[in-house]
Short mmCIF file of C-alpha atoms and ligand atoms in Angstrom, two decimals:
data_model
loop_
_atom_site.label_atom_id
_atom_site.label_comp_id
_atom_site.label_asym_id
_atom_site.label_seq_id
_atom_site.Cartn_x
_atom_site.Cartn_y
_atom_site.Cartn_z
CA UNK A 1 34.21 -57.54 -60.11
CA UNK A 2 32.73 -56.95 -63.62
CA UNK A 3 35.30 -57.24 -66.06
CA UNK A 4 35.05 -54.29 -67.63
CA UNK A 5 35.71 -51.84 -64.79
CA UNK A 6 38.88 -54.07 -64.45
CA UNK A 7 41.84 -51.69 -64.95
CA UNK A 8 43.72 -52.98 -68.08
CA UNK A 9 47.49 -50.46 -68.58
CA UNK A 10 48.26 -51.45 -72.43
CA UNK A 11 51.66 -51.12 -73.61
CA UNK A 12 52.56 -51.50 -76.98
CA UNK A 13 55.15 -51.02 -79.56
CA UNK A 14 57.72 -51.94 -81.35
CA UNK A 15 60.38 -55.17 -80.88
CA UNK A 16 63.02 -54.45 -78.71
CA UNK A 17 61.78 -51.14 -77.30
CA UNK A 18 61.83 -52.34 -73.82
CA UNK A 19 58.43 -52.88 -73.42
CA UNK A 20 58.23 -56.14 -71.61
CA UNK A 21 60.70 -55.49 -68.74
CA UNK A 22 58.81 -52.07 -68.33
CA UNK A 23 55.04 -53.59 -68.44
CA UNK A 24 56.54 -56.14 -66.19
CA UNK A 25 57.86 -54.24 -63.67
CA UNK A 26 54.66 -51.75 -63.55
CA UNK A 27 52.78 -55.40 -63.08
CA UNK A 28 55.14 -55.81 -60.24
CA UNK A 29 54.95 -52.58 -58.44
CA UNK A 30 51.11 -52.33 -58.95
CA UNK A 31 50.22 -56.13 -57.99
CA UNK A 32 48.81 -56.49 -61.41
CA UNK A 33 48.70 -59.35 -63.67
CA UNK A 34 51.12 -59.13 -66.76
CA UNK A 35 50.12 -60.52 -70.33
CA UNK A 36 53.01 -61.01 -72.95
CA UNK A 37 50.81 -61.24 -75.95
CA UNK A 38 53.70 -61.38 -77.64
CA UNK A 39 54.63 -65.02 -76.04
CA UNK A 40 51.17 -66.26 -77.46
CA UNK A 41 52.07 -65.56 -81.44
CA UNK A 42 56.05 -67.09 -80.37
CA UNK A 43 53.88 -70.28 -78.73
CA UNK A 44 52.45 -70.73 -82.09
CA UNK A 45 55.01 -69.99 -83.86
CA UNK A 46 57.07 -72.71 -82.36
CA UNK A 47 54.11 -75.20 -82.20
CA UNK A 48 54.37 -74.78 -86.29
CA UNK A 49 58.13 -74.68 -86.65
CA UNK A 50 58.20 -78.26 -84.72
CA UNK A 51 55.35 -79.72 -86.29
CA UNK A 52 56.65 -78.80 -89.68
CA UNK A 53 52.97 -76.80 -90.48
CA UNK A 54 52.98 -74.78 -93.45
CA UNK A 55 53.57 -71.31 -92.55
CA UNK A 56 50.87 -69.81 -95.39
CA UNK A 57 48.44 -72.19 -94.45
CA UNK A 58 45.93 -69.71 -92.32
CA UNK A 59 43.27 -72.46 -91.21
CA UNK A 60 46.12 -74.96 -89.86
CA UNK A 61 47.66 -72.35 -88.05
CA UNK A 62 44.53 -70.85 -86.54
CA UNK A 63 44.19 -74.57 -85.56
CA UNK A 64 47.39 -74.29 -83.21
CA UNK A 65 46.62 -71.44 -82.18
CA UNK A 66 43.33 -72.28 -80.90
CA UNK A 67 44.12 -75.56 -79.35
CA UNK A 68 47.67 -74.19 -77.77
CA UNK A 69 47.94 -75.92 -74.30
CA UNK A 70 50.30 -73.86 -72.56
CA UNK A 71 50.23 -71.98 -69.43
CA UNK A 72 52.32 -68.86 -67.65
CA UNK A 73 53.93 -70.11 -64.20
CA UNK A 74 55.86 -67.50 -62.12
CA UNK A 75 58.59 -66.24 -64.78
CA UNK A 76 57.68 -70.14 -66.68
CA UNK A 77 56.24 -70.28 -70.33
CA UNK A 78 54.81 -74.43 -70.56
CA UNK A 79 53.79 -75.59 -73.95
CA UNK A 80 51.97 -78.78 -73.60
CA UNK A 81 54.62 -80.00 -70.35
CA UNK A 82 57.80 -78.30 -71.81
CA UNK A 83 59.33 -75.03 -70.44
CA UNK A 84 59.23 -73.08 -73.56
CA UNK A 85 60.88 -69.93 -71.69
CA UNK A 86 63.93 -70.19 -73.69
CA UNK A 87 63.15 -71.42 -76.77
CA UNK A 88 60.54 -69.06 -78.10
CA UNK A 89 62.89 -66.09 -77.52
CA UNK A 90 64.82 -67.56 -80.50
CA UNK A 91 65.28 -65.24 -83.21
CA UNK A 92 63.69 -67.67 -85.95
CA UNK A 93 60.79 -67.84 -83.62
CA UNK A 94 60.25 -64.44 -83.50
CA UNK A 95 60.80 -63.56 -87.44
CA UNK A 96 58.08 -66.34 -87.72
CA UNK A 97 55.58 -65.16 -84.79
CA UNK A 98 55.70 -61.68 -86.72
CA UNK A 99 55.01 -63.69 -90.65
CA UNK A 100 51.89 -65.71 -88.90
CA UNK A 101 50.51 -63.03 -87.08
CA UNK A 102 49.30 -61.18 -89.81
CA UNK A 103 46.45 -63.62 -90.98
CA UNK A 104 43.52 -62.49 -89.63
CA UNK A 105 42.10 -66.21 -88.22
CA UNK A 106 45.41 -66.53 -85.78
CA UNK A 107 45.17 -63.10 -84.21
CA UNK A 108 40.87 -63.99 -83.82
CA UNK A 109 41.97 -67.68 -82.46
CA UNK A 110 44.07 -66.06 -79.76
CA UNK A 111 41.69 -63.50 -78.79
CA UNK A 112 39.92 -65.13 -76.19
CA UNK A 113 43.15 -66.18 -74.48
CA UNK A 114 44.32 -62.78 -74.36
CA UNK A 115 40.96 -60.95 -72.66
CA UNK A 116 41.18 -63.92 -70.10
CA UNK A 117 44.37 -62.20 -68.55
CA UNK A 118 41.85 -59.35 -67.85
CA UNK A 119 41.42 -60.51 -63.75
CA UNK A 120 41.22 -58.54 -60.62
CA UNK A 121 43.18 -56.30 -59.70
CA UNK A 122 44.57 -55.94 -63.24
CA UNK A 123 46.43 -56.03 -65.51
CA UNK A 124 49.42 -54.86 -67.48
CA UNK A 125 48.94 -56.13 -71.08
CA UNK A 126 51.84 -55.87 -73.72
CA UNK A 127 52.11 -56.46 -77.50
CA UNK A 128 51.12 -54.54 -80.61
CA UNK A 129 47.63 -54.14 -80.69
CA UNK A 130 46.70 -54.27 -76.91
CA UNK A 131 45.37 -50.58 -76.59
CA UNK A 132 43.92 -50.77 -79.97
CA UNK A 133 42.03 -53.91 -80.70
CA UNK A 134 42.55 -56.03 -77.09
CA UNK A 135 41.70 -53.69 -74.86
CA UNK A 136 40.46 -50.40 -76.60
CA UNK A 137 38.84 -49.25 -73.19
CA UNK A 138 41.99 -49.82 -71.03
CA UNK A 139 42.54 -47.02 -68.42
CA UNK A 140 46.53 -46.07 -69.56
CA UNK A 141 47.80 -46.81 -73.41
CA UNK A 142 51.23 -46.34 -73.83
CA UNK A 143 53.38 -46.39 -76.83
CA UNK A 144 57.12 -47.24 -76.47
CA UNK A 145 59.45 -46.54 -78.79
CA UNK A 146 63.11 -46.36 -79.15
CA UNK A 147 65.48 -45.76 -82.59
CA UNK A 148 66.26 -48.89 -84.63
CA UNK A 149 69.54 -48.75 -83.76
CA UNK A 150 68.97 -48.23 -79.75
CA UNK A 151 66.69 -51.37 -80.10
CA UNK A 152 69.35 -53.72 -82.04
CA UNK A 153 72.05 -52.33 -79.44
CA UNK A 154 69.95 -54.06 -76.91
CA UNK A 155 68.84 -57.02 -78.57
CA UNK A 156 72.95 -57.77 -79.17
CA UNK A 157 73.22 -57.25 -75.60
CA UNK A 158 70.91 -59.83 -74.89
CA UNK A 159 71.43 -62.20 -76.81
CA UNK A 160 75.08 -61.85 -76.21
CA UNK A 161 74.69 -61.88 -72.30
CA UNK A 162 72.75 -65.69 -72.74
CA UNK A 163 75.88 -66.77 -74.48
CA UNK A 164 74.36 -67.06 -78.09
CA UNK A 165 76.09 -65.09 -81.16
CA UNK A 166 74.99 -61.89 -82.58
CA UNK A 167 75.71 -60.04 -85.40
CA UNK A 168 75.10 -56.19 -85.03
CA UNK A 169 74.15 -55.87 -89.01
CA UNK A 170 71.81 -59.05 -89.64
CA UNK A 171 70.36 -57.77 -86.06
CA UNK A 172 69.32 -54.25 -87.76
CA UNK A 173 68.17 -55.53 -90.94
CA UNK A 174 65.99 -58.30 -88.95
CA UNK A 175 64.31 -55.50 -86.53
CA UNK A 176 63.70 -53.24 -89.72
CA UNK A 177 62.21 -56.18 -91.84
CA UNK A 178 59.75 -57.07 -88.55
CA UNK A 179 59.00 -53.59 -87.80
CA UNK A 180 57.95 -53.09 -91.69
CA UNK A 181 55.89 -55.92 -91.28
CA UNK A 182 54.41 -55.26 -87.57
CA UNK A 183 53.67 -51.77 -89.08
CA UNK A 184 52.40 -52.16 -92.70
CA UNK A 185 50.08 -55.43 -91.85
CA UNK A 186 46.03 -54.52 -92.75
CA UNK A 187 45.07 -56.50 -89.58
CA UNK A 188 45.83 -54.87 -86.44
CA UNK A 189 49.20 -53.26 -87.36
CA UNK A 190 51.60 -51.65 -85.27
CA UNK A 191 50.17 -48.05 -84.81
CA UNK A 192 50.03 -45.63 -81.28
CA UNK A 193 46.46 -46.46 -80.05
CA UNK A 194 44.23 -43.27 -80.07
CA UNK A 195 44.83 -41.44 -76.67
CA UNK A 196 47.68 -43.33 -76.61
CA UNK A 197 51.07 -41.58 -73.93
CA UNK A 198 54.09 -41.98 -76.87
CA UNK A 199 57.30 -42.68 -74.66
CA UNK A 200 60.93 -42.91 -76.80
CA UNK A 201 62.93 -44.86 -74.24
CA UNK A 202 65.94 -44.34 -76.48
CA UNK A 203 67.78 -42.48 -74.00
CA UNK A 204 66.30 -43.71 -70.77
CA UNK A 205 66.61 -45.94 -68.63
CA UNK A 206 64.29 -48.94 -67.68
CA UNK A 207 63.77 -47.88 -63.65
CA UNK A 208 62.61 -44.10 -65.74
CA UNK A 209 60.17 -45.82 -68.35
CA UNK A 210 58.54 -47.40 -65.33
CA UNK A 211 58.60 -44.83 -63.14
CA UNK A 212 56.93 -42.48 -65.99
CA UNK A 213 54.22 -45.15 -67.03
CA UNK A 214 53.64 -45.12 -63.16
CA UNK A 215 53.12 -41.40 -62.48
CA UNK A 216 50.89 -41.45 -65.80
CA UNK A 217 48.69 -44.42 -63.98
CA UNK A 218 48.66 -42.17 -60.52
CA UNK A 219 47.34 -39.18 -62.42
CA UNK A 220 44.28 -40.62 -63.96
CA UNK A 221 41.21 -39.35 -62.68
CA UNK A 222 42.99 -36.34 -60.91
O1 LIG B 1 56.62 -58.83 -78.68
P1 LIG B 1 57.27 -60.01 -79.37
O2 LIG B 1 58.54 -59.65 -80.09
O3 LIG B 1 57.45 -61.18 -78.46
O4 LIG B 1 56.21 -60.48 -80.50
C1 LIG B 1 56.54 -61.41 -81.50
C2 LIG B 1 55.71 -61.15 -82.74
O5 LIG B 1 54.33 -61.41 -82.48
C3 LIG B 1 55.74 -59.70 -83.25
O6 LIG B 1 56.79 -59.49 -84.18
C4 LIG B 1 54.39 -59.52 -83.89
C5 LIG B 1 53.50 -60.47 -83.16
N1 LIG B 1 52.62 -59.82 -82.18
C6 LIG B 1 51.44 -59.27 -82.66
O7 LIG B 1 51.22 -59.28 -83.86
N2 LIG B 1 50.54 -58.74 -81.79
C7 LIG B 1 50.79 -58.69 -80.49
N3 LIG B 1 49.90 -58.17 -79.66
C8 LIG B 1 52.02 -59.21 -79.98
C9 LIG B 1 52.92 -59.76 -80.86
#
């Protein structure tokens, strides 16, 4: 199949807005491949916080980025051997995905990993940018949303059900300080793709968020 006609269903937005357990269960139901773009900017984010690289220096990290040997097995994030799964879900790993991920040579070095996701029969692609730089011809862009403090209620609840501590106000101030930068960046920021279906999950379930990204997907082309 040419790769362009392959269906690509981008869902961005912000942290916490439920955005990967939705674009991975609409993977699930649909038989689609899922992309966590996301995972790719925490992989070299970790590959930097272990190998002690300076976090302002753009070429070195560009470097990792490029060379990151890591694959996606079942539910399994491997960096170079290691199951990463847990690891990169770490709060400083995420505060420093968002810092390096706004220099223009990491987001370019990871580009080709991302479109290579892009296989038959599909796939669901989530992140920030994935209906507006990725994939700008993908058949469904979605936007998810939720309030800042629906989004650090469930971040607490996370963390809190894998047994690591939480604290409700550094949570809020951390999700406002990444959305600021996610949003404000020149490269690629955090903005509703154009055509893009806005969907505030604030009040909503997960099993509804799906089940509206999936009647959106059935009603293309009717
Ligand atoms: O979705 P996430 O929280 O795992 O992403 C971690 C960081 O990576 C996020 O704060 C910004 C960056 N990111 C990005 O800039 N572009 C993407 N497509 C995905 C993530």
């Amino acid at each position: 199949m040419v790769t362009s006609v392959i269906p690509v269903i981008a869902i961005d937005g912000p942290t916490a807005s439920g955005k990967g357990t939705v674009a991975h269960r609409v993977a699930d139901k649909l038989g689609f491949h899922y992309l966590d773009s996301g995972a790719l900017y925490r992989l070299t984010a970790l590959s930097a916080i272990r190998r002690g690289t300076d976090l302002n220096d753009e070429h070195a990290l560009a470097k990792l980025a490029e060379h990151l040997q890591c694959s996606f097995q079942g539910g399994d994030i491997i960096l170079s051997h290691e199951n990463v799964t847990e690891a990169i879900r770490a709060e400083e790993v995420g505060n420093t995905a968002s810092k390096i991920a706004t220099f223009h040579a990491v987001r370019h070095a990871l580009l080709g990993l991302q479109l290579g996701f892009r296989k038959a029969p599909g796939v669901v692609a989530d992140g920030r940018d994935m209906g507006s730089v990725i994939f700008p011809n993908a058949v469904l862009k979605v936007f998810l949303t939720a309030s800042v403090a629906a989004r650090a209620e469930r971040r607490y609840k996370q963390l809190i059900g894998k047994g690591i501590s939480a604290n409700m106000e550094d949570l809020l101030m951390d999700l406002q300080a990444r959305d600021d930068r996610d949003t404000n960046r020149t490269i690629a920021p955090l903005v509703p793709a154009e055509g893009a279906h806005v969907l505030d999950t604030s009040n909503l379930t997960a099993d509804e968020a799906v089940a509206q990204v999936l009647q959106w997907y059935a009603a293309i082309g009717k």
